[in-house]
PDB file of C-alpha atoms and ligand atoms in Angstrom:
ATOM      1  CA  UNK H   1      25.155  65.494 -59.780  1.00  0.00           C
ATOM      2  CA  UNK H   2      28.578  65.384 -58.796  1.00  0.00           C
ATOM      3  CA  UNK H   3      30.969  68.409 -57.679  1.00  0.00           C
ATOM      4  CA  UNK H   4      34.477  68.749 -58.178  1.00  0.00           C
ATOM      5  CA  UNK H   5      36.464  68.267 -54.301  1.00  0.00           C
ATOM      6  CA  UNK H   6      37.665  71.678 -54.009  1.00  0.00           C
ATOM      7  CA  UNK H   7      39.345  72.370 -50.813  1.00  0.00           C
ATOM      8  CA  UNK H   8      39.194  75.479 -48.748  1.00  0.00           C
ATOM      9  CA  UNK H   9      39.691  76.234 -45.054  1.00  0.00           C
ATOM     10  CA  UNK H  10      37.200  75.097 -42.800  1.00  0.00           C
ATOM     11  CA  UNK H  11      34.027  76.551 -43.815  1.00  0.00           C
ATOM     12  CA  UNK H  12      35.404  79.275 -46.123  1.00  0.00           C
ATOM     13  CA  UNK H  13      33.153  78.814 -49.163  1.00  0.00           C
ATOM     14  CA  UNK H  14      31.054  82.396 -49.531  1.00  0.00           C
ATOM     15  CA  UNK H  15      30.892  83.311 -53.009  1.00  0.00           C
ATOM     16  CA  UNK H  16      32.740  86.577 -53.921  1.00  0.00           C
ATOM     17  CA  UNK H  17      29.701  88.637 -53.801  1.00  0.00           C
ATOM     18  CA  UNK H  18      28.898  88.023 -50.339  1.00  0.00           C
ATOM     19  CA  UNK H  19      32.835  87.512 -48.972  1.00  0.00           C
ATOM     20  CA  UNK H  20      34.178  90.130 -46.440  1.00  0.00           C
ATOM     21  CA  UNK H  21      37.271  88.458 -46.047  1.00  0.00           C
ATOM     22  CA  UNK H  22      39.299  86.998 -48.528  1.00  0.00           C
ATOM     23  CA  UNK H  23      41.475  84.297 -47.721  1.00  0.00           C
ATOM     24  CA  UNK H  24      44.991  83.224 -50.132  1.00  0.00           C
ATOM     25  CA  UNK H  25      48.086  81.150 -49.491  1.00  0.00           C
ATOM     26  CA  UNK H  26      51.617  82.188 -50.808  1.00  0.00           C
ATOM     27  CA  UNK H  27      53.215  78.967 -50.856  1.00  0.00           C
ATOM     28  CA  UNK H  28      56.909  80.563 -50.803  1.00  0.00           C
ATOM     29  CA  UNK H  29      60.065  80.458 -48.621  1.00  0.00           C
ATOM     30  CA  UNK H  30      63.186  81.191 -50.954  1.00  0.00           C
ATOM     31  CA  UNK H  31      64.865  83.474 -48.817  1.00  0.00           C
ATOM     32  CA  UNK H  32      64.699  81.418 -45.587  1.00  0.00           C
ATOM     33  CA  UNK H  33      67.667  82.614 -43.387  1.00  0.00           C
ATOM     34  CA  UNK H  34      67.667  78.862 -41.752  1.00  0.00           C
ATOM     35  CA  UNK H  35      65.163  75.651 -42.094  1.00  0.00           C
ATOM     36  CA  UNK H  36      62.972  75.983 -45.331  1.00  0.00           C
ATOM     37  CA  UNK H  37      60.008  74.696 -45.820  1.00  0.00           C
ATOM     38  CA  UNK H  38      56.709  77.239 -44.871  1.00  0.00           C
ATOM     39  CA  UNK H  39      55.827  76.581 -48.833  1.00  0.00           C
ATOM     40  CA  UNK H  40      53.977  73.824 -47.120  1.00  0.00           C
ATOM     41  CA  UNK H  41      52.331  76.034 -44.700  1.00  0.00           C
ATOM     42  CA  UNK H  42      49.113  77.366 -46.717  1.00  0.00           C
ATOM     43  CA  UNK H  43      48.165  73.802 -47.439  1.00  0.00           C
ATOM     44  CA  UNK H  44      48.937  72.023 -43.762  1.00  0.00           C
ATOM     45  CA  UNK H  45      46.748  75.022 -42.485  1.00  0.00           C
ATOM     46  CA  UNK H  46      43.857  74.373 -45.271  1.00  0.00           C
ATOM     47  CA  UNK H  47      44.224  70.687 -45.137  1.00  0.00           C
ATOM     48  CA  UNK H  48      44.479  70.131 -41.298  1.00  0.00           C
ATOM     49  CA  UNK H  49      41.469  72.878 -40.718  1.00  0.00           C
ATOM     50  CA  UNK H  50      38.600  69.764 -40.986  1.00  0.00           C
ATOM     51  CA  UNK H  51      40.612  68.351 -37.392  1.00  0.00           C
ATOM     52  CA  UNK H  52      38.827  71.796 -35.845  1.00  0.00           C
ATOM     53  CA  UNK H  53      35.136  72.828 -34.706  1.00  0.00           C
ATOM     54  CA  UNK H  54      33.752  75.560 -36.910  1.00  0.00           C
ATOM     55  CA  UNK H  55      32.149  77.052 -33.387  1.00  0.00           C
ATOM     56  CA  UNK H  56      34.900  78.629 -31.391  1.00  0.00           C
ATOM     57  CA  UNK H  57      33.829  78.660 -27.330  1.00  0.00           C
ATOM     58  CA  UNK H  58      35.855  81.422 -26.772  1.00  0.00           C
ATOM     59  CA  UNK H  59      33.945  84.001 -28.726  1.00  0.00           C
ATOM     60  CA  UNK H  60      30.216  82.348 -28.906  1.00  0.00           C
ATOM     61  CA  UNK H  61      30.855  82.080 -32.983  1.00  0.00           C
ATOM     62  CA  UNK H  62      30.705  80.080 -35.894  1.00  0.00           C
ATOM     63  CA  UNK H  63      32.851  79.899 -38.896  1.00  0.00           C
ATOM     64  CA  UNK H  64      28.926  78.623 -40.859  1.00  0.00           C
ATOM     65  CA  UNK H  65      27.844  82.101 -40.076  1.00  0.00           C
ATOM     66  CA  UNK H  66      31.158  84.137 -41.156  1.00  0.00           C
ATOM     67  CA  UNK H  67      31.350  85.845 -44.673  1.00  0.00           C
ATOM     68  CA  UNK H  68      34.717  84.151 -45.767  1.00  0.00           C
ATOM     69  CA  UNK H  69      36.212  83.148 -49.248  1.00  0.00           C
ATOM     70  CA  UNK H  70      38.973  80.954 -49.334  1.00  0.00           C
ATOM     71  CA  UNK H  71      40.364  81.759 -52.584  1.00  0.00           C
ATOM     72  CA  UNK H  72      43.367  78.894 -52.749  1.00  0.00           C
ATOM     73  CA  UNK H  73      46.729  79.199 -53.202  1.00  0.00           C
ATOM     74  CA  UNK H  74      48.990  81.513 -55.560  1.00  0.00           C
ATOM     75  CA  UNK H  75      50.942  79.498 -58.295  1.00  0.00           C
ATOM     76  CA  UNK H  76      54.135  81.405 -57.155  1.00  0.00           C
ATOM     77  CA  UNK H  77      57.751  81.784 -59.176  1.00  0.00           C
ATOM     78  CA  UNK H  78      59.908  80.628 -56.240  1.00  0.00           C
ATOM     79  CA  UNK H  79      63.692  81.305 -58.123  1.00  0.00           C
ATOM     80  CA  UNK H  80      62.219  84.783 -58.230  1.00  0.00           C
ATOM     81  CA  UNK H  81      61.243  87.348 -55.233  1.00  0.00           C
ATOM     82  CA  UNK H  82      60.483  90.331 -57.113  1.00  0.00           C
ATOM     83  CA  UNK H  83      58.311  88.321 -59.868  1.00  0.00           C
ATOM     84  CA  UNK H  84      56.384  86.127 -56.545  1.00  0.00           C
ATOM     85  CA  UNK H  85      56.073  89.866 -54.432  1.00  0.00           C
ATOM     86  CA  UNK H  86      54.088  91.263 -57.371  1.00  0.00           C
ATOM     87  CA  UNK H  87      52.176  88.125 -57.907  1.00  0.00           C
ATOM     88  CA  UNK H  88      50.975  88.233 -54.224  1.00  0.00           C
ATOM     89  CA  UNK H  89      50.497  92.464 -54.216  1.00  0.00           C
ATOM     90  CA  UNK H  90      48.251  91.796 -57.659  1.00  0.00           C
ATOM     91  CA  UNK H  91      45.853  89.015 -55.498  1.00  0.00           C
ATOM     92  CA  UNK H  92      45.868  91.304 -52.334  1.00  0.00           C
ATOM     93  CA  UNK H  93      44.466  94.426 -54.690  1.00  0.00           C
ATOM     94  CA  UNK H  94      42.153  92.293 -56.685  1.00  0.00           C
ATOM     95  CA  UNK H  95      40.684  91.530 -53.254  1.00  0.00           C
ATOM     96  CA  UNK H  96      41.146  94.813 -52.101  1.00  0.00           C
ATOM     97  CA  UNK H  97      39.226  96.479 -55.119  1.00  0.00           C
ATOM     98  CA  UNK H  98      36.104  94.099 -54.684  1.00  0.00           C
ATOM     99  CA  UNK H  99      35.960  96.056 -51.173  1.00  0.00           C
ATOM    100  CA  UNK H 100      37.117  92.851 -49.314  1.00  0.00           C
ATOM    101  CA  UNK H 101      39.752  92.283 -46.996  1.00  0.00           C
ATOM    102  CA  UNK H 102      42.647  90.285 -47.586  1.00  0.00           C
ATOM    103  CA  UNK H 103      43.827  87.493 -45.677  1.00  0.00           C
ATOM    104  CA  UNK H 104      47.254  86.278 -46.626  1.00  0.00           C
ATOM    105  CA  UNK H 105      48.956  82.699 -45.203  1.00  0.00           C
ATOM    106  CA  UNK H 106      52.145  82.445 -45.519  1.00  0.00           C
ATOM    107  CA  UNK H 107      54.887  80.867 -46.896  1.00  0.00           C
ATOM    108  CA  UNK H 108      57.597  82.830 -45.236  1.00  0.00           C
ATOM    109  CA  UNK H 109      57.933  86.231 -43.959  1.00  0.00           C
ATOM    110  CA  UNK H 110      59.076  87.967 -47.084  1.00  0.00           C
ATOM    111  CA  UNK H 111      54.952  87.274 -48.548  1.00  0.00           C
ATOM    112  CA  UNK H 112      54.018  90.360 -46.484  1.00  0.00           C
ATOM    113  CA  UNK H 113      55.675  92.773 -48.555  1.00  0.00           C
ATOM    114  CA  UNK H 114      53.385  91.851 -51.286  1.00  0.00           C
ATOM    115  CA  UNK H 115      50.239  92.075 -49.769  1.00  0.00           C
ATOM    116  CA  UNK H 116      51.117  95.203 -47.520  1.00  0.00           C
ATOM    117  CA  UNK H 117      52.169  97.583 -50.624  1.00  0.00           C
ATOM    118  CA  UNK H 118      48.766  97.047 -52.345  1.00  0.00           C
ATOM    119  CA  UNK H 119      47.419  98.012 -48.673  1.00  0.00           C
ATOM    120  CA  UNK H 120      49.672 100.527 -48.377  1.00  0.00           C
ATOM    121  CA  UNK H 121      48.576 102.562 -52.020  1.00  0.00           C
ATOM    122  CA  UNK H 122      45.394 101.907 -50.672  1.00  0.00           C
ATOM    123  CA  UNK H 123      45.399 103.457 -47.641  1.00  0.00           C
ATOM    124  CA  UNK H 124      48.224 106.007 -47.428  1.00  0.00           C
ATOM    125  CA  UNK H 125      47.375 106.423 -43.177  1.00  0.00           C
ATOM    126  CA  UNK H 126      48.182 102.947 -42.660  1.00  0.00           C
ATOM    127  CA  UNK H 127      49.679 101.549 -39.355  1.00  0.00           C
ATOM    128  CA  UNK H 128      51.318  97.629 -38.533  1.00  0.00           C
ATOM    129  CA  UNK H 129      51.300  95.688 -36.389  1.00  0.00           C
ATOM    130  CA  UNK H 130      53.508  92.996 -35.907  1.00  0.00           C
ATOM    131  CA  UNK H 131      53.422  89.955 -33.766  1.00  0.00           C
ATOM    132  CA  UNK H 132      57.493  88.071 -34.356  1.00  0.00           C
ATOM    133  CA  UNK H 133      60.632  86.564 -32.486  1.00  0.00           C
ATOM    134  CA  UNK H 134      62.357  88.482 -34.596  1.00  0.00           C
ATOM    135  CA  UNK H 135      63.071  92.356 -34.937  1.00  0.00           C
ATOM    136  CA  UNK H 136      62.728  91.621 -39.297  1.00  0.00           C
ATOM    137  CA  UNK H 137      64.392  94.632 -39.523  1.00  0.00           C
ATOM    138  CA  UNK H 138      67.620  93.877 -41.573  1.00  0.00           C
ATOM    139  CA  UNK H 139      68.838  96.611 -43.942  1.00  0.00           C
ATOM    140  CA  UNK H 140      69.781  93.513 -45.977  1.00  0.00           C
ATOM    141  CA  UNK H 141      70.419  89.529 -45.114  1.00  0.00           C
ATOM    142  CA  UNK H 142      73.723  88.109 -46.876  1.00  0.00           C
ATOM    143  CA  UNK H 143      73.231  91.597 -49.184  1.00  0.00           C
ATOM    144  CA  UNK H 144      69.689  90.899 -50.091  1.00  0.00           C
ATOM    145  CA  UNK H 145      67.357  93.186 -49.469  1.00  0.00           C
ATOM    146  CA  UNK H 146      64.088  91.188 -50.306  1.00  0.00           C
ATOM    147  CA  UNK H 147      64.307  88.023 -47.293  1.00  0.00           C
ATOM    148  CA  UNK H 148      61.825  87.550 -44.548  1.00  0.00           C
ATOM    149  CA  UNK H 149      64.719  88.937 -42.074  1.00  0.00           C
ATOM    150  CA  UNK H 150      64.062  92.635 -43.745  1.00  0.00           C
ATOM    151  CA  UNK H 151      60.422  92.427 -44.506  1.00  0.00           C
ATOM    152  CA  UNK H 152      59.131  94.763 -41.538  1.00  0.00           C
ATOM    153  CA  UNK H 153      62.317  96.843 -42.786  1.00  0.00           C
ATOM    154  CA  UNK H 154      61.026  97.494 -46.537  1.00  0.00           C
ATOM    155  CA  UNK H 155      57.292  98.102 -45.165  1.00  0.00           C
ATOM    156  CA  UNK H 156      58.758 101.191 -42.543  1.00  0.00           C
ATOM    157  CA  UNK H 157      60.288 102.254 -46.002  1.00  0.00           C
ATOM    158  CA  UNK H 158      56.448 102.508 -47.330  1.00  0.00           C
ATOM    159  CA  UNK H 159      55.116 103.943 -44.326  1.00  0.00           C
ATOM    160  CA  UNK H 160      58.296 106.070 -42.504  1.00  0.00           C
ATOM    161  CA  UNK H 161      58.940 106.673 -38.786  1.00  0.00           C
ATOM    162  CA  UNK H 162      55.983 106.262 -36.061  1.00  0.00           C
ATOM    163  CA  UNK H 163      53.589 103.567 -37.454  1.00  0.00           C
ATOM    164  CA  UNK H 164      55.083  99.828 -37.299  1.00  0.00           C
ATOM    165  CA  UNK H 165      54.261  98.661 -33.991  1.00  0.00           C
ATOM    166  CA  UNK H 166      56.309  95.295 -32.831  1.00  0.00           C
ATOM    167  CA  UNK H 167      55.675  92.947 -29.895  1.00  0.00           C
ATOM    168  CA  UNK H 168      57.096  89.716 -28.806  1.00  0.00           C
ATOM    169  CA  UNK H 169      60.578  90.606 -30.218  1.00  0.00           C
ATOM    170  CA  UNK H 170      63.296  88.317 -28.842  1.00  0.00           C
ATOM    171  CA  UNK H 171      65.881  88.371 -31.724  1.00  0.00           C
ATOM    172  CA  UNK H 172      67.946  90.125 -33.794  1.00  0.00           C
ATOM    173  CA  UNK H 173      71.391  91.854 -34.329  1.00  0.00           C
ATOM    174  CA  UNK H 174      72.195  94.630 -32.242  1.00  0.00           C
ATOM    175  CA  UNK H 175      72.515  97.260 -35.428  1.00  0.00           C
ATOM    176  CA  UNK H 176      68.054  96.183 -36.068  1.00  0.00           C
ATOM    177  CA  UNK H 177      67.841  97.107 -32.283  1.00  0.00           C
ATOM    178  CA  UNK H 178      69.561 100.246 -32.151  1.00  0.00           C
ATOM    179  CA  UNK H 179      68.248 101.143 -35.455  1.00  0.00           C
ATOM    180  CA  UNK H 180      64.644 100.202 -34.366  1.00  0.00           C
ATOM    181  CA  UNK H 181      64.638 102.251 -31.697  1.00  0.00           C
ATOM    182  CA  UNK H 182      64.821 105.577 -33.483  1.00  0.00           C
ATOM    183  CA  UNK H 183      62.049 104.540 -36.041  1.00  0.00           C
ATOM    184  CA  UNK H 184      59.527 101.844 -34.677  1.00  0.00           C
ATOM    185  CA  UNK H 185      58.120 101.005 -31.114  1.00  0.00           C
ATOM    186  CA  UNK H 186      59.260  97.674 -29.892  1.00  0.00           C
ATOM    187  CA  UNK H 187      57.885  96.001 -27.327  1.00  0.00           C
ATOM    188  CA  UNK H 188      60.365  92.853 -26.437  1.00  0.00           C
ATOM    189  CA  UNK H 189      59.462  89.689 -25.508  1.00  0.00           C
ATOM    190  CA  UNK H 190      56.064  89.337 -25.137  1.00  0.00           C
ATOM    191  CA  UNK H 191      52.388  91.109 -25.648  1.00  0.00           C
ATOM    192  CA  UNK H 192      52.899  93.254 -22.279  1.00  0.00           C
ATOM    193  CA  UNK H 193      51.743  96.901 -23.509  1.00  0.00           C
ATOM    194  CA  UNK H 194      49.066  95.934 -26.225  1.00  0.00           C
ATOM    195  CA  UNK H 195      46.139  97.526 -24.617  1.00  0.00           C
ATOM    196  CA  UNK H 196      47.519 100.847 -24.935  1.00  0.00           C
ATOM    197  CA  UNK H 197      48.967 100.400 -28.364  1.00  0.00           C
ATOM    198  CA  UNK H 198      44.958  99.077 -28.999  1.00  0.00           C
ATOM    199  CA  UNK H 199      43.489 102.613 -27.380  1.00  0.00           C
ATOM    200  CA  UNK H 200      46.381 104.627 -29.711  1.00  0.00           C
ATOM    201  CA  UNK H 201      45.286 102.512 -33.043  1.00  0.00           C
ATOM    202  CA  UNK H 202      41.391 102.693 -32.714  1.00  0.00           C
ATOM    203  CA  UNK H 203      39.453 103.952 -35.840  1.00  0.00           C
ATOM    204  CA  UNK H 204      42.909 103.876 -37.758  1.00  0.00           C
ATOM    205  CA  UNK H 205      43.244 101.416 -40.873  1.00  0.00           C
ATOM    206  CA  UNK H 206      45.818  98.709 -39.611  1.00  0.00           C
ATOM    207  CA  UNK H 207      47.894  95.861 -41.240  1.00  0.00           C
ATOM    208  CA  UNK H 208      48.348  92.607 -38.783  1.00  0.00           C
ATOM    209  CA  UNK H 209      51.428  90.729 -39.577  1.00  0.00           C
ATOM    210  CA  UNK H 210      51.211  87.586 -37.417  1.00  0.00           C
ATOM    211  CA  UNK H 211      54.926  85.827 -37.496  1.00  0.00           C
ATOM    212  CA  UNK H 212      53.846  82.591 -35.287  1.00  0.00           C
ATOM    213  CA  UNK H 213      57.379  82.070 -34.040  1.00  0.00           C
ATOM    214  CA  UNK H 214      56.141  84.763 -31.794  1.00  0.00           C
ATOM    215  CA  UNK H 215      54.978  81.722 -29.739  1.00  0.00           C
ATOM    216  CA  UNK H 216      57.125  79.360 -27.849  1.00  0.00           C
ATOM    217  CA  UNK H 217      58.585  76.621 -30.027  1.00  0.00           C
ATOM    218  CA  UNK H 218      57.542  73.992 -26.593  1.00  0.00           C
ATOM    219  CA  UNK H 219      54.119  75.235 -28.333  1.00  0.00           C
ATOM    220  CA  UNK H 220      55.270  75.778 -32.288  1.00  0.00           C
ATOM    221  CA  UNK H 221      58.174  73.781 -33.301  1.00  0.00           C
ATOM    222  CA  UNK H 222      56.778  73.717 -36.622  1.00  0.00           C
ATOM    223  CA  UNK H 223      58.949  76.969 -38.194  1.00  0.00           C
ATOM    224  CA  UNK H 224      61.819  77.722 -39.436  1.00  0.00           C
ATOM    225  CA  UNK H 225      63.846  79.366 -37.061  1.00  0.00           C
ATOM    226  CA  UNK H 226      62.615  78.941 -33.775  1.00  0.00           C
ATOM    227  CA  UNK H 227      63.476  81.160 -30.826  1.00  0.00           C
ATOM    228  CA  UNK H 228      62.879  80.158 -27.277  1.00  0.00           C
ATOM    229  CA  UNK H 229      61.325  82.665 -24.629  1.00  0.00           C
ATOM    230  CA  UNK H 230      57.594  83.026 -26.670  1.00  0.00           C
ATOM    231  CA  UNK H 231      54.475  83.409 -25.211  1.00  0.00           C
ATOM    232  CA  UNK H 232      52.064  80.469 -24.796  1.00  0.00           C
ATOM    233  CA  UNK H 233      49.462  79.827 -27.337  1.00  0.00           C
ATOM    234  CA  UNK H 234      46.656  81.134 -24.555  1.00  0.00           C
ATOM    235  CA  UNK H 235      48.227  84.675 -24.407  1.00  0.00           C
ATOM    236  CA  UNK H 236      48.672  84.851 -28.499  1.00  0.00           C
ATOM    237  CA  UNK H 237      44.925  84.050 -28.836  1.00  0.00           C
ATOM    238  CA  UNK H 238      43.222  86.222 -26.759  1.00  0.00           C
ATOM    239  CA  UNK H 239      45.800  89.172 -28.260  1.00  0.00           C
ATOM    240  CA  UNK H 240      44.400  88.145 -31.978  1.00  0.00           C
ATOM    241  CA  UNK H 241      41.159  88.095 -31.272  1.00  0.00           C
ATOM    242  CA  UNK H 242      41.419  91.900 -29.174  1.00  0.00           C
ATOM    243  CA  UNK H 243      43.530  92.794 -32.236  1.00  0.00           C
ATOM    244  CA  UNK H 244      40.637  91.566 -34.734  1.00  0.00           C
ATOM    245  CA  UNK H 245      37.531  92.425 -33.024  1.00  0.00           C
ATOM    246  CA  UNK H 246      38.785  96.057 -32.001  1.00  0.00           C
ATOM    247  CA  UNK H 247      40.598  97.255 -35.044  1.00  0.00           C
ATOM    248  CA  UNK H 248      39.573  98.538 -38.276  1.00  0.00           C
ATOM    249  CA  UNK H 249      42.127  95.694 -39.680  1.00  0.00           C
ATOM    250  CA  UNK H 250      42.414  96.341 -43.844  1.00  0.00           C
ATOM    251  CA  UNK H 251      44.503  93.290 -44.347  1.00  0.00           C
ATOM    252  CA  UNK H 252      46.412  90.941 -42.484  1.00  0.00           C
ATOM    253  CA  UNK H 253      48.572  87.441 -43.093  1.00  0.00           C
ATOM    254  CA  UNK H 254      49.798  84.837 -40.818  1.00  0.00           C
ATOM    255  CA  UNK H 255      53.235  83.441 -41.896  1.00  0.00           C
ATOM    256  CA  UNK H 256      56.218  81.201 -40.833  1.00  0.00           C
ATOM    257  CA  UNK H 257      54.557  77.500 -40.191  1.00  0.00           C
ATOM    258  CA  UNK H 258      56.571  75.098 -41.578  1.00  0.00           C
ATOM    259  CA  UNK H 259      54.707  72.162 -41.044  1.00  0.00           C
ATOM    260  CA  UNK H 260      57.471  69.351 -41.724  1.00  0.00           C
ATOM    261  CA  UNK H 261      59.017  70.601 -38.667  1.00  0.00           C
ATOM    262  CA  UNK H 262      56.536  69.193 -36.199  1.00  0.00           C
ATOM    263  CA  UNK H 263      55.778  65.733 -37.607  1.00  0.00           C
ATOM    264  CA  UNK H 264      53.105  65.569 -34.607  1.00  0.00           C
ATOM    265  CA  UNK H 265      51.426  68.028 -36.282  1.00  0.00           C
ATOM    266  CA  UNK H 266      50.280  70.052 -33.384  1.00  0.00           C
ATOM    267  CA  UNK H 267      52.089  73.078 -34.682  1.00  0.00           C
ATOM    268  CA  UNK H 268      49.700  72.922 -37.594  1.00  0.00           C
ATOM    269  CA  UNK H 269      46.758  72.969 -35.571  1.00  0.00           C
ATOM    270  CA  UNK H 270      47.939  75.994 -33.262  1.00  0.00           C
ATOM    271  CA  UNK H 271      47.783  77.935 -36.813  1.00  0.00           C
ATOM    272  CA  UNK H 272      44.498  76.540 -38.063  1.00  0.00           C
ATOM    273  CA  UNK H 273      43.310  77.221 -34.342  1.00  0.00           C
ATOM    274  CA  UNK H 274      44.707  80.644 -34.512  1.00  0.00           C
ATOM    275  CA  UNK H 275      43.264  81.599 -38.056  1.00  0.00           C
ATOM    276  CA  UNK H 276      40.086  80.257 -37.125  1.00  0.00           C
ATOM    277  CA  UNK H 277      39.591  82.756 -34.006  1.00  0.00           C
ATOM    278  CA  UNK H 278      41.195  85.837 -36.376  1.00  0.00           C
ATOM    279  CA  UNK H 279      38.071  85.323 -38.931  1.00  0.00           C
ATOM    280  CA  UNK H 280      36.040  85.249 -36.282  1.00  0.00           C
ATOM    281  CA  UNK H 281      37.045  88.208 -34.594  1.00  0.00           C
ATOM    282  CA  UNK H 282      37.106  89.855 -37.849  1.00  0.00           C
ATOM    283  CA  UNK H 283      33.707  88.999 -39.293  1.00  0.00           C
TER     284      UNK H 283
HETATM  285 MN1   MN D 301      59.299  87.400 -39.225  1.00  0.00          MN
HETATM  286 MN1   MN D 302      60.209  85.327 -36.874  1.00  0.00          MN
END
């Protein structure tokens, strides 16, 4: 008997039933700011996953033994924002609802805002945190307000003052700054300061937003809008897997690969590598 050749990230086949985490891709980038292209990025990720071990050395674990559903890609309305951030909130609270966590890959930025506001009217207490080059804190880009350079902006408007946390910040005008400070904690540049932000978040129900132009383009050239002075892909993984293993994480994406960028494709596996140590932290 043959089966049809359905693709999923490495080893992400649990049935629904048995699934803790629930992998989708938003294949969408129609606000870009600079270099389009992270539609791509769900599929590289997916695709390029079978160049990785399923064991991970690093944490003694094995994606065979994880409880993960790779549930494909959203069939998204790219012309329309509004139409593609309801699309992605309806997946994230289907997944939600079956008592699963969702796991969103990105497409750009913007794809959090769908998946965070079924989080969000989920659990009211709910804290980010926020791995990015850039602040993301726009009031609007051009006079939009939905584009990946507000996203983290729209989410504080869900959540108010006191519970976005940012790290690795590097970028952004100096009204996001200066506005930032009075409503988020920023921590600049790199991961320095995570520990205690760790110790302050235990027990509480936490969205990761994982922007991998955090890293260093020498180590990610594969994104949109890269911005030298990131941290090295060593530092970013042992911070995801502290963030995964320690927190009570309700949902979480990775976002910004745009795989065309990096025709070497090493930028594709740093995110399949990086995926593959979050579901392990997390199962
Ligand atoms: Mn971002
Ligand atoms: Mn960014």
């Amino acid at each position: 008997m043959l089966n049809p050749n359905i693709e999923t990230f490495l080893c992400c086949d649990a049935p629904w039933d048995e699934a803790k985490t629930v992998l989708f891709g938003a294949p969408f980038d129609s606000t870009t700011s600079f270099r389009p292209g992270t539609r791509f990025g769900p599929g590289a990720i997916r695709h390029e996953s079978f160049g990785l071990e399923s064991y991970s050395p690093y944490q003694d674990k094995d994606l065979l033994d994880a409880s993960v559903l790779d549930s494909g890609d959203l069939e998204l309305c790219l012309g329309d924002s509004v139409k593609a951030l309801a699309q992605i909130e309806e997946r994230a609270a289907q997944i939600l609802d079956g008592g699963k966590r969702p796991f969103l890959l990105g497409g750009e930025h913007l794809v959090t805002l769908g998946a965070f506001r079924a989080v969000q009217a989920r659990y009211p207490e709910v804290h980010i945190l926020h791995f990015d080059a850039h602040a993301d804190l726009r009031q609007d880009y051009l006079g939009a307000p939905l584009s990946h350079a507000c996203v983290l902006r729209r989410c504080w408007e869900l959540v108010g003052d006191g519970r976005i946390f940012q790290f690795g910040i590097r970028s952004g005008d100096r009204e996001e700054f200066l506005w930032g400070a009075g409503h988020v904690t920023t921590h600049r540049f790199d991961l320095e300061g995570l520990e205690e932000v760790l110790d302050k978040l235990a027990g509480k129900p936490v969205y990761f937003t994982l922007d991998l132009d955090v890293l260093d383009p020498s180590v990610f050239p594969g994104t949109g809008t890269p911005e030298p002075g990131g941290v090295s892909f060593d530092t970013l993984r042992r911070a995801v897997t502290l963030v995964c293993g320690r927190l009570n994480i309700v949902g979480c994406d990775v976002n910004e690969l745009s795989p065309a960028y990096d025709p070497t494709g090493a930028s594709t596996a740093v995110a399949g590598k990086i995926v593959r140590e979050m579901l392990l932290a997390l199962d």
